[in-house]
Short mmCIF file of C-alpha atoms in Angstrom, two decimals:
data_model
loop_
_atom_site.label_atom_id
_atom_site.label_comp_id
_atom_site.label_asym_id
_atom_site.label_seq_id
_atom_site.Cartn_x
_atom_site.Cartn_y
_atom_site.Cartn_z
CA MET A 1 -44.13 18.54 74.87
CA ARG A 2 -41.18 20.06 73.00
CA THR A 3 -40.99 20.05 69.18
CA LEU A 4 -38.15 19.32 66.79
CA LEU A 5 -38.83 20.22 63.16
CA LEU A 6 -36.80 18.51 60.45
CA VAL A 7 -37.31 20.64 57.34
CA GLY A 8 -36.44 18.67 54.20
CA GLY A 9 -36.14 14.95 53.58
CA GLY A 10 -32.48 15.14 52.55
CA LEU A 11 -30.04 12.30 53.15
CA THR A 12 -28.72 13.78 56.41
CA HIS A 13 -32.21 13.89 57.94
CA ALA A 14 -33.09 10.44 56.61
CA LEU A 15 -29.91 8.96 58.11
CA TYR A 16 -30.65 10.74 61.38
CA LEU A 17 -34.13 9.22 61.64
CA ALA A 18 -32.95 5.75 60.64
CA ASN A 19 -30.07 5.63 63.09
CA ALA A 20 -30.46 8.17 65.88
CA ARG A 21 -34.10 9.13 66.51
CA ARG A 22 -33.93 7.15 69.77
CA LEU A 23 -31.32 9.54 71.21
CA LEU A 24 -33.93 12.24 71.84
CA PRO A 25 -35.66 12.62 75.24
CA GLY A 26 -39.12 11.09 75.48
CA ASP A 27 -40.88 14.45 75.69
CA VAL A 28 -39.72 15.57 72.22
CA ARG A 29 -42.13 15.46 69.30
CA VAL A 30 -40.40 15.10 65.92
CA VAL A 31 -41.99 16.40 62.71
CA LEU A 32 -40.43 15.84 59.27
CA ILE A 33 -41.48 18.21 56.48
CA SER A 34 -41.04 17.09 52.88
CA PRO A 35 -42.79 17.89 49.59
CA GLU A 36 -42.96 14.19 48.68
CA ARG A 37 -42.96 10.75 50.25
CA PHE A 38 -40.29 9.15 48.07
CA VAL A 39 -37.01 11.09 48.10
CA PRO A 40 -34.22 10.20 45.65
CA TYR A 41 -30.69 9.52 46.83
CA SER A 42 -28.92 11.93 44.47
CA SER A 43 -25.66 9.95 44.34
CA MET A 44 -27.53 7.17 42.52
CA LEU A 45 -29.19 9.45 39.94
CA PRO A 46 -26.60 8.73 37.19
CA GLY A 47 -27.12 5.00 37.71
CA LEU A 48 -30.89 5.46 37.50
CA ILE A 49 -30.56 7.45 34.27
CA ALA A 50 -28.20 4.85 32.80
CA GLY A 51 -30.62 2.04 33.66
CA HIS A 52 -28.56 0.33 36.38
CA TYR A 53 -31.13 1.00 39.12
CA ARG A 54 -34.89 0.87 39.43
CA PHE A 55 -36.95 3.58 41.15
CA ARG A 56 -37.20 1.71 44.45
CA ASP A 57 -33.45 0.97 44.48
CA CYS A 58 -32.53 4.62 44.97
CA HIS A 59 -35.55 6.29 46.62
CA ILE A 60 -36.05 6.59 50.37
CA ASP A 61 -39.60 5.91 51.54
CA LEU A 62 -40.08 8.70 54.09
CA GLY A 63 -43.59 7.50 54.94
CA HIS A 64 -42.35 4.10 56.10
CA LEU A 65 -39.27 5.63 57.73
CA CYS A 66 -41.42 7.99 59.79
CA ARG A 67 -43.84 5.24 60.83
CA THR A 68 -41.00 3.06 62.13
CA THR A 69 -39.32 5.91 64.03
CA ASP A 70 -42.37 7.54 65.70
CA THR A 71 -42.01 10.66 63.54
CA GLU A 72 -44.83 12.80 62.16
CA LEU A 73 -44.64 13.41 58.40
CA THR A 74 -46.07 16.64 57.00
CA PHE A 75 -46.10 17.21 53.25
CA GLY A 76 -45.18 20.69 52.06
CA ARG A 77 -42.42 23.12 51.18
CA ILE A 78 -41.06 25.78 53.47
CA GLU A 79 -41.92 29.33 52.40
CA ASN A 80 -40.83 31.33 55.43
CA LEU A 81 -38.64 30.86 58.50
CA ASP A 82 -38.93 33.25 61.45
CA PRO A 83 -36.09 32.32 63.84
CA GLU A 84 -37.10 35.02 66.32
CA LYS A 85 -40.62 33.62 66.77
CA ARG A 86 -39.36 30.05 66.25
CA GLN A 87 -41.89 29.17 63.59
CA ILE A 88 -42.04 28.29 59.89
CA ARG A 89 -44.77 28.74 57.28
CA LEU A 90 -45.40 26.16 54.57
CA ASP A 91 -46.65 26.70 51.03
CA SER A 92 -50.05 25.45 52.22
CA GLY A 93 -50.26 28.41 54.60
CA GLU A 94 -49.85 26.19 57.66
CA THR A 95 -47.63 27.61 60.43
CA LEU A 96 -45.59 25.30 62.67
CA ALA A 97 -43.83 26.30 65.88
CA PHE A 98 -40.65 24.65 67.13
CA ASP A 99 -38.15 24.51 69.96
CA LEU A 100 -35.37 23.35 67.61
CA VAL A 101 -35.35 23.24 63.82
CA SER A 102 -32.95 21.47 61.48
CA LEU A 103 -32.73 22.50 57.81
CA ASN A 104 -31.73 19.99 55.12
CA THR A 105 -33.70 21.04 52.03
CA GLY A 106 -30.82 20.99 49.55
CA LEU A 107 -30.52 23.51 46.73
CA GLN A 108 -33.10 24.73 44.22
CA PRO A 109 -32.51 25.33 40.48
CA GLY A 110 -30.19 28.27 39.83
CA ASP A 111 -31.10 31.46 38.00
CA PRO A 112 -33.54 30.55 35.20
CA MET A 113 -31.97 30.28 31.76
CA PRO A 114 -34.16 31.96 29.11
CA GLY A 115 -36.10 29.30 27.25
CA LEU A 116 -35.12 26.37 29.49
CA GLU A 117 -38.54 26.00 31.08
CA THR A 118 -40.17 25.70 27.65
CA HIS A 119 -37.52 23.89 25.63
CA GLY A 120 -35.51 21.94 28.20
CA MET A 121 -35.32 20.60 31.74
CA THR A 122 -33.14 20.79 34.83
CA ILE A 123 -32.06 17.97 37.13
CA ARG A 124 -33.33 19.90 40.18
CA PRO A 125 -35.61 18.89 41.72
CA ILE A 126 -34.90 15.27 40.81
CA SER A 127 -38.53 14.26 41.42
CA ARG A 128 -39.60 16.60 38.62
CA PHE A 129 -36.69 15.71 36.33
CA LEU A 130 -37.30 11.94 36.26
CA PRO A 131 -40.72 12.02 34.53
CA GLN A 132 -39.38 14.64 32.10
CA TRP A 133 -36.45 12.33 31.31
CA GLN A 134 -38.87 9.47 30.57
CA GLU A 135 -40.82 11.73 28.22
CA THR A 136 -37.56 12.68 26.49
CA LEU A 137 -36.69 9.01 25.99
CA GLU A 138 -40.11 8.38 24.43
CA ARG A 139 -39.68 11.30 22.01
CA LEU A 140 -36.26 10.02 20.95
CA ARG A 141 -37.65 6.51 20.44
CA ARG A 142 -40.33 7.86 18.09
CA ARG A 143 -37.75 9.39 15.76
CA GLU A 144 -37.08 7.58 12.50
CA ARG A 145 -33.62 6.41 11.45
CA THR A 146 -33.37 9.27 8.99
CA ALA A 147 -33.97 11.91 11.73
CA PRO A 148 -30.81 12.05 13.89
CA ALA A 149 -31.12 13.96 17.18
CA HIS A 150 -28.88 16.13 19.34
CA LEU A 151 -29.09 16.11 23.14
CA GLY A 152 -27.23 18.77 25.13
CA VAL A 153 -26.14 18.56 28.77
CA ILE A 154 -25.30 21.98 30.22
CA GLY A 155 -22.65 22.16 32.92
CA GLY A 156 -19.00 21.17 33.17
CA ASN A 157 -19.30 20.37 36.89
CA VAL A 158 -19.53 16.88 38.42
CA ASP A 159 -23.31 16.72 37.85
CA GLY A 160 -22.95 17.64 34.19
CA VAL A 161 -20.16 15.15 33.52
CA GLU A 162 -21.92 12.29 35.30
CA VAL A 163 -25.29 12.97 33.65
CA ALA A 164 -23.72 13.21 30.16
CA PHE A 165 -22.02 9.82 30.57
CA ALA A 166 -25.17 8.28 32.06
CA ILE A 167 -27.34 9.51 29.18
CA ARG A 168 -24.82 8.26 26.62
CA GLU A 169 -24.79 4.82 28.22
CA ARG A 170 -28.59 4.67 28.48
CA LEU A 171 -29.01 5.58 24.81
CA ASN A 172 -26.39 3.02 23.76
CA ARG A 173 -28.31 0.30 25.60
CA ASP A 174 -31.80 1.29 24.44
CA GLU A 175 -33.15 -1.35 22.04
CA HIS A 176 -36.12 0.83 21.04
CA LEU A 177 -34.01 3.71 19.77
CA LYS A 178 -33.88 3.89 15.97
CA ALA A 179 -32.37 7.30 15.23
CA PRO A 180 -28.74 8.12 16.11
CA VAL A 181 -28.44 10.58 19.00
CA THR A 182 -25.38 12.78 19.54
CA VAL A 183 -24.75 13.81 23.15
CA HIS A 184 -23.12 17.21 23.76
CA LEU A 185 -21.58 18.56 26.97
CA ILE A 186 -21.76 22.35 26.99
CA HIS A 187 -20.13 24.61 29.55
CA ALA A 188 -18.90 28.18 29.88
CA ASP A 189 -15.60 27.32 31.59
CA GLY A 190 -12.40 26.67 29.73
CA LYS A 191 -12.00 23.27 31.37
CA LEU A 192 -14.06 20.44 32.81
CA LEU A 193 -14.40 19.87 36.54
CA PRO A 194 -12.76 23.23 37.40
CA GLU A 195 -12.56 22.36 41.12
CA PHE A 196 -10.64 19.14 40.42
CA PRO A 197 -6.90 18.60 39.76
CA LEU A 198 -5.59 18.58 36.21
CA ALA A 199 -5.23 14.78 36.10
CA ALA A 200 -8.97 14.32 36.69
CA GLN A 201 -9.82 16.98 34.10
CA LEU A 202 -7.65 15.33 31.46
CA ARG A 203 -9.00 11.86 32.20
CA ALA A 204 -12.60 13.09 32.01
CA ALA A 205 -11.90 14.80 28.67
CA GLN A 206 -10.35 11.58 27.32
CA LEU A 207 -13.38 9.56 28.39
CA LEU A 208 -15.75 12.04 26.77
CA GLN A 209 -13.90 11.65 23.51
CA ALA A 210 -13.75 7.86 23.82
CA HIS A 211 -17.53 7.68 24.29
CA GLU A 212 -18.24 10.16 21.48
CA ILE A 213 -19.64 12.90 23.69
CA ARG A 214 -18.91 16.24 22.07
CA GLU A 215 -17.57 18.87 24.43
CA HIS A 216 -18.22 22.58 23.84
CA PRO A 217 -16.15 24.67 26.29
CA LEU A 218 -16.41 28.46 26.60
CA PHE A 219 -19.96 28.32 25.22
CA GLN A 220 -21.84 31.00 27.17
CA ILE A 221 -25.53 30.27 26.59
CA ASN A 222 -27.77 33.28 26.17
CA ARG A 223 -31.05 31.50 25.51
CA ILE A 224 -32.59 28.22 24.42
CA ASP A 225 -34.93 28.17 21.43
CA THR A 226 -36.79 25.41 19.65
CA ASN A 227 -34.17 22.97 18.35
CA ARG A 228 -31.15 25.18 19.12
CA ILE A 229 -29.22 27.03 21.81
CA LEU A 230 -27.61 30.43 21.25
CA THR A 231 -24.90 32.67 22.70
CA GLN A 232 -24.89 36.47 22.93
CA ARG A 233 -22.55 36.50 19.91
CA HIS A 234 -25.21 34.68 17.86
CA GLN A 235 -23.31 31.39 17.83
CA HIS A 236 -25.70 28.48 17.91
CA LEU A 237 -25.82 24.72 18.22
CA PRO A 238 -28.64 22.53 16.90
CA MET A 239 -30.21 20.86 19.93
CA ASP A 240 -33.39 18.79 20.12
CA GLU A 241 -33.28 18.09 23.87
CA VAL A 242 -31.55 20.03 26.66
CA VAL A 243 -30.72 19.02 30.25
CA SER A 244 -29.34 21.67 32.60
CA CYS A 245 -26.99 20.57 35.39
CA ILE A 246 -25.98 24.07 36.48
CA SER A 247 -25.23 24.30 40.21
CA GLY A 248 -28.25 25.18 42.33
CA LYS A 249 -28.79 27.85 44.96
CA PRO A 250 -30.71 28.13 48.26
CA GLY A 251 -34.43 28.86 48.13
CA ALA A 252 -35.64 32.46 48.41
CA TRP A 253 -36.79 31.86 52.00
CA VAL A 254 -33.16 31.46 53.12
CA SER A 255 -32.12 35.02 52.22
CA ALA A 256 -35.29 36.40 53.85
CA SER A 257 -34.86 34.44 57.09
CA GLY A 258 -32.38 36.69 58.86
CA LEU A 259 -29.91 33.81 59.29
CA ALA A 260 -26.25 34.67 58.74
CA LEU A 261 -25.17 33.66 55.23
CA ASN A 262 -21.82 33.31 53.49
CA ASP A 263 -20.94 35.00 50.20
CA ARG A 264 -22.67 32.21 48.22
CA GLY A 265 -25.93 32.61 50.12
CA LEU A 266 -25.50 29.41 52.17
CA ILE A 267 -26.43 29.31 55.85
CA GLN A 268 -23.34 29.93 57.96
CA VAL A 269 -23.11 27.36 60.76
CA ASN A 270 -20.56 26.76 63.50
CA PRO A 271 -18.77 23.40 63.96
CA HIS A 272 -21.82 22.16 65.94
CA LEU A 273 -23.96 22.71 62.78
CA GLN A 274 -25.86 25.55 64.50
CA SER A 275 -26.60 28.87 62.83
CA VAL A 276 -23.98 31.33 64.01
CA ASN A 277 -26.65 33.86 65.05
CA TYR A 278 -29.55 31.56 66.07
CA PRO A 279 -28.29 28.51 68.03
CA TRP A 280 -31.72 26.82 67.99
CA VAL A 281 -31.49 26.61 64.19
CA PHE A 282 -29.37 23.77 62.78
CA ALA A 283 -28.50 23.27 59.10
CA ALA A 284 -26.71 20.52 57.19
CA GLY A 285 -25.90 19.32 53.71
CA ALA A 286 -25.52 21.53 50.63
CA LEU A 287 -27.61 24.28 52.27
CA ALA A 288 -25.02 24.96 54.99
CA SER A 289 -21.45 26.20 55.12
CA VAL A 290 -19.34 25.35 58.16
CA THR A 291 -17.26 28.20 59.58
CA ASP A 292 -13.63 28.05 58.36
CA SER A 293 -14.41 25.16 56.01
CA LEU A 294 -12.35 24.99 52.82
CA GLY A 295 -15.03 22.98 51.05
CA ASN A 296 -17.94 20.71 51.82
CA GLY A 297 -17.07 17.86 49.44
CA CYS A 298 -19.56 15.67 47.57
CA ALA A 299 -23.11 15.47 48.90
CA ALA A 300 -23.07 11.79 49.89
CA THR A 301 -19.77 12.02 51.77
CA LEU A 302 -20.92 15.20 53.49
CA ALA A 303 -24.23 13.68 54.63
CA LEU A 304 -22.54 10.53 55.94
CA ARG A 305 -20.11 12.59 58.01
CA GLN A 306 -22.57 15.20 59.25
CA ALA A 307 -25.46 12.91 60.23
CA PRO A 308 -23.85 11.51 63.44
CA VAL A 309 -22.79 15.00 64.56
CA LEU A 310 -26.25 16.43 63.90
CA ALA A 311 -27.88 13.51 65.75
CA ALA A 312 -25.70 13.96 68.82
CA ASN A 313 -26.12 17.73 68.93
CA LEU A 314 -29.90 17.75 68.55
CA ALA A 315 -30.14 15.44 71.56
CA ARG A 316 -27.50 17.37 73.52
CA SER A 317 -29.16 20.68 72.78
CA PHE A 318 -32.42 19.48 74.34
CA ALA A 319 -30.49 18.08 77.31
CA LYS A 320 -28.30 21.23 77.55
CA GLU A 321 -25.11 19.17 77.30
CA PRO A 322 -21.80 20.04 75.58
CA MET A 323 -21.90 19.71 71.79
CA ARG A 324 -19.88 17.57 69.40
CA SER A 325 -17.94 19.27 66.59
CA PHE A 326 -17.97 18.55 62.89
CA ASN A 327 -14.46 18.94 61.53
CA PRO A 328 -14.41 19.62 57.78
CA GLN A 329 -11.57 17.90 55.99
CA ALA A 330 -9.04 19.83 53.94
CA ARG A 331 -9.01 16.87 51.53
CA VAL A 332 -12.30 15.15 50.72
CA LEU A 333 -12.85 11.90 48.85
CA SER A 334 -14.90 12.39 45.67
CA LEU A 335 -16.12 9.53 43.48
CA ILE A 336 -17.23 10.29 39.90
CA THR A 337 -19.15 7.74 37.87
CA THR A 338 -18.41 7.90 34.15
CA SER A 339 -19.68 5.01 32.02
CA ASN A 340 -19.48 1.29 31.35
CA GLN A 341 -18.93 0.66 35.06
CA GLU A 342 -15.87 2.91 35.15
CA GLY A 343 -15.23 5.68 37.65
CA LEU A 344 -12.79 8.31 38.89
CA ALA A 345 -11.70 8.80 42.49
CA ARG A 346 -10.12 11.99 43.78
CA TYR A 347 -8.58 12.66 47.19
CA GLY A 348 -6.75 15.96 47.35
CA ASN A 349 -4.49 16.01 44.30
CA TRP A 350 -4.49 12.22 43.98
CA VAL A 351 -6.62 10.76 41.17
CA TRP A 352 -7.38 7.13 40.36
CA GLY A 353 -9.56 5.56 37.69
CA GLY A 354 -10.98 2.19 36.78
CA LYS A 355 -13.88 -0.21 37.17
CA TRP A 356 -12.96 -0.82 40.81
CA VAL A 357 -13.83 2.82 41.59
CA GLU A 358 -17.31 2.37 40.19
CA ARG A 359 -17.78 -0.88 42.13
CA TRP A 360 -16.61 0.90 45.30
CA ARG A 361 -19.14 3.70 44.77
CA ARG A 362 -21.98 1.29 44.07
CA ARG A 363 -21.23 -0.71 47.21
CA ARG A 364 -21.19 2.51 49.26
CA ASP A 365 -24.47 3.76 47.81
CA GLN A 366 -26.21 0.40 48.20
CA LYS A 367 -24.99 0.16 51.80
CA VAL A 368 -26.49 3.59 52.51
CA MET A 369 -29.85 2.51 51.06
CA ARG A 370 -29.85 -0.67 53.15
CA SER A 371 -29.79 1.45 56.30
CA PHE A 372 -33.39 2.53 55.64
CA PRO A 373 -36.34 0.26 56.55
CA ARG A 374 -38.26 -1.23 53.66
CA ALA A 375 -42.03 -1.50 53.58
#
């Protein structure tokens, strides 16, 4: 019996199990490794924060998915990968051997910001963020009308912009909130969405102003204290709650694995989604960088495009057949949700905005969730 390990319950692996598990030969045992049973679909996180979705609307039930696809589910986090010996070690100490392994664990929180662990929270991992967000809502609801609050979102990237708008909308709709809450978007760059064209940056800035979200560009945070954040130049902002949306990074086990990495520490894979120096190791999603790729695009679009290629190549690798290629696009469609059912779409240098963009994104996300079996 040969073994395929799927490390991480990311969207690419979930789509693979839901749609292509049957492609594997009958003598292949499939084991999925995930730290939790219910895995959030990250594209729907802003809608969950804003109150548009319930928990079950945007979480994949890996337990039920594995039962319906004849897949073993092992709970745990990867701590070590030895591609030479073809085995991994989990945080429980358990060691698992494999013939092929596919990595789709996503990114971990970036370098720790002094004081964030004590006085704030980060959106990664989402499973940890969601209960912290509920606790934050309860604290804000307990404030009296005469005690206004300040809530800061750190990060001028797509995550930061979407989370700031989602929080603003959720607070506007909360009937139990008595005290006024000012939402701040804080980032060290001179402009929002630095990887996007100018038209998208300007439109996002206009929407921030229209929804009374205060933007603080070029604010390099040095540390977070009780009720304030500070820079190295001793500038400070009063802040009662802080949410960090800074871009994540691969886990420490990646750099220690011996896999070839790019300059950002991501696993370098060829167009077949195989590690360039260990062909029995596959990687997909935000953890991987395809050779000669100009950019991976947004997570949902990337997973939807990579899942069929990964599915075909895992089966073809066991059967020793020619591989399919994943061809990264020079221009990638990105959909940004803002607020009040409005969104921005970007394709190359083209930018569109309106409620139809948000409806388009919601239909796409809900279609993705319908592809998974429900208990």
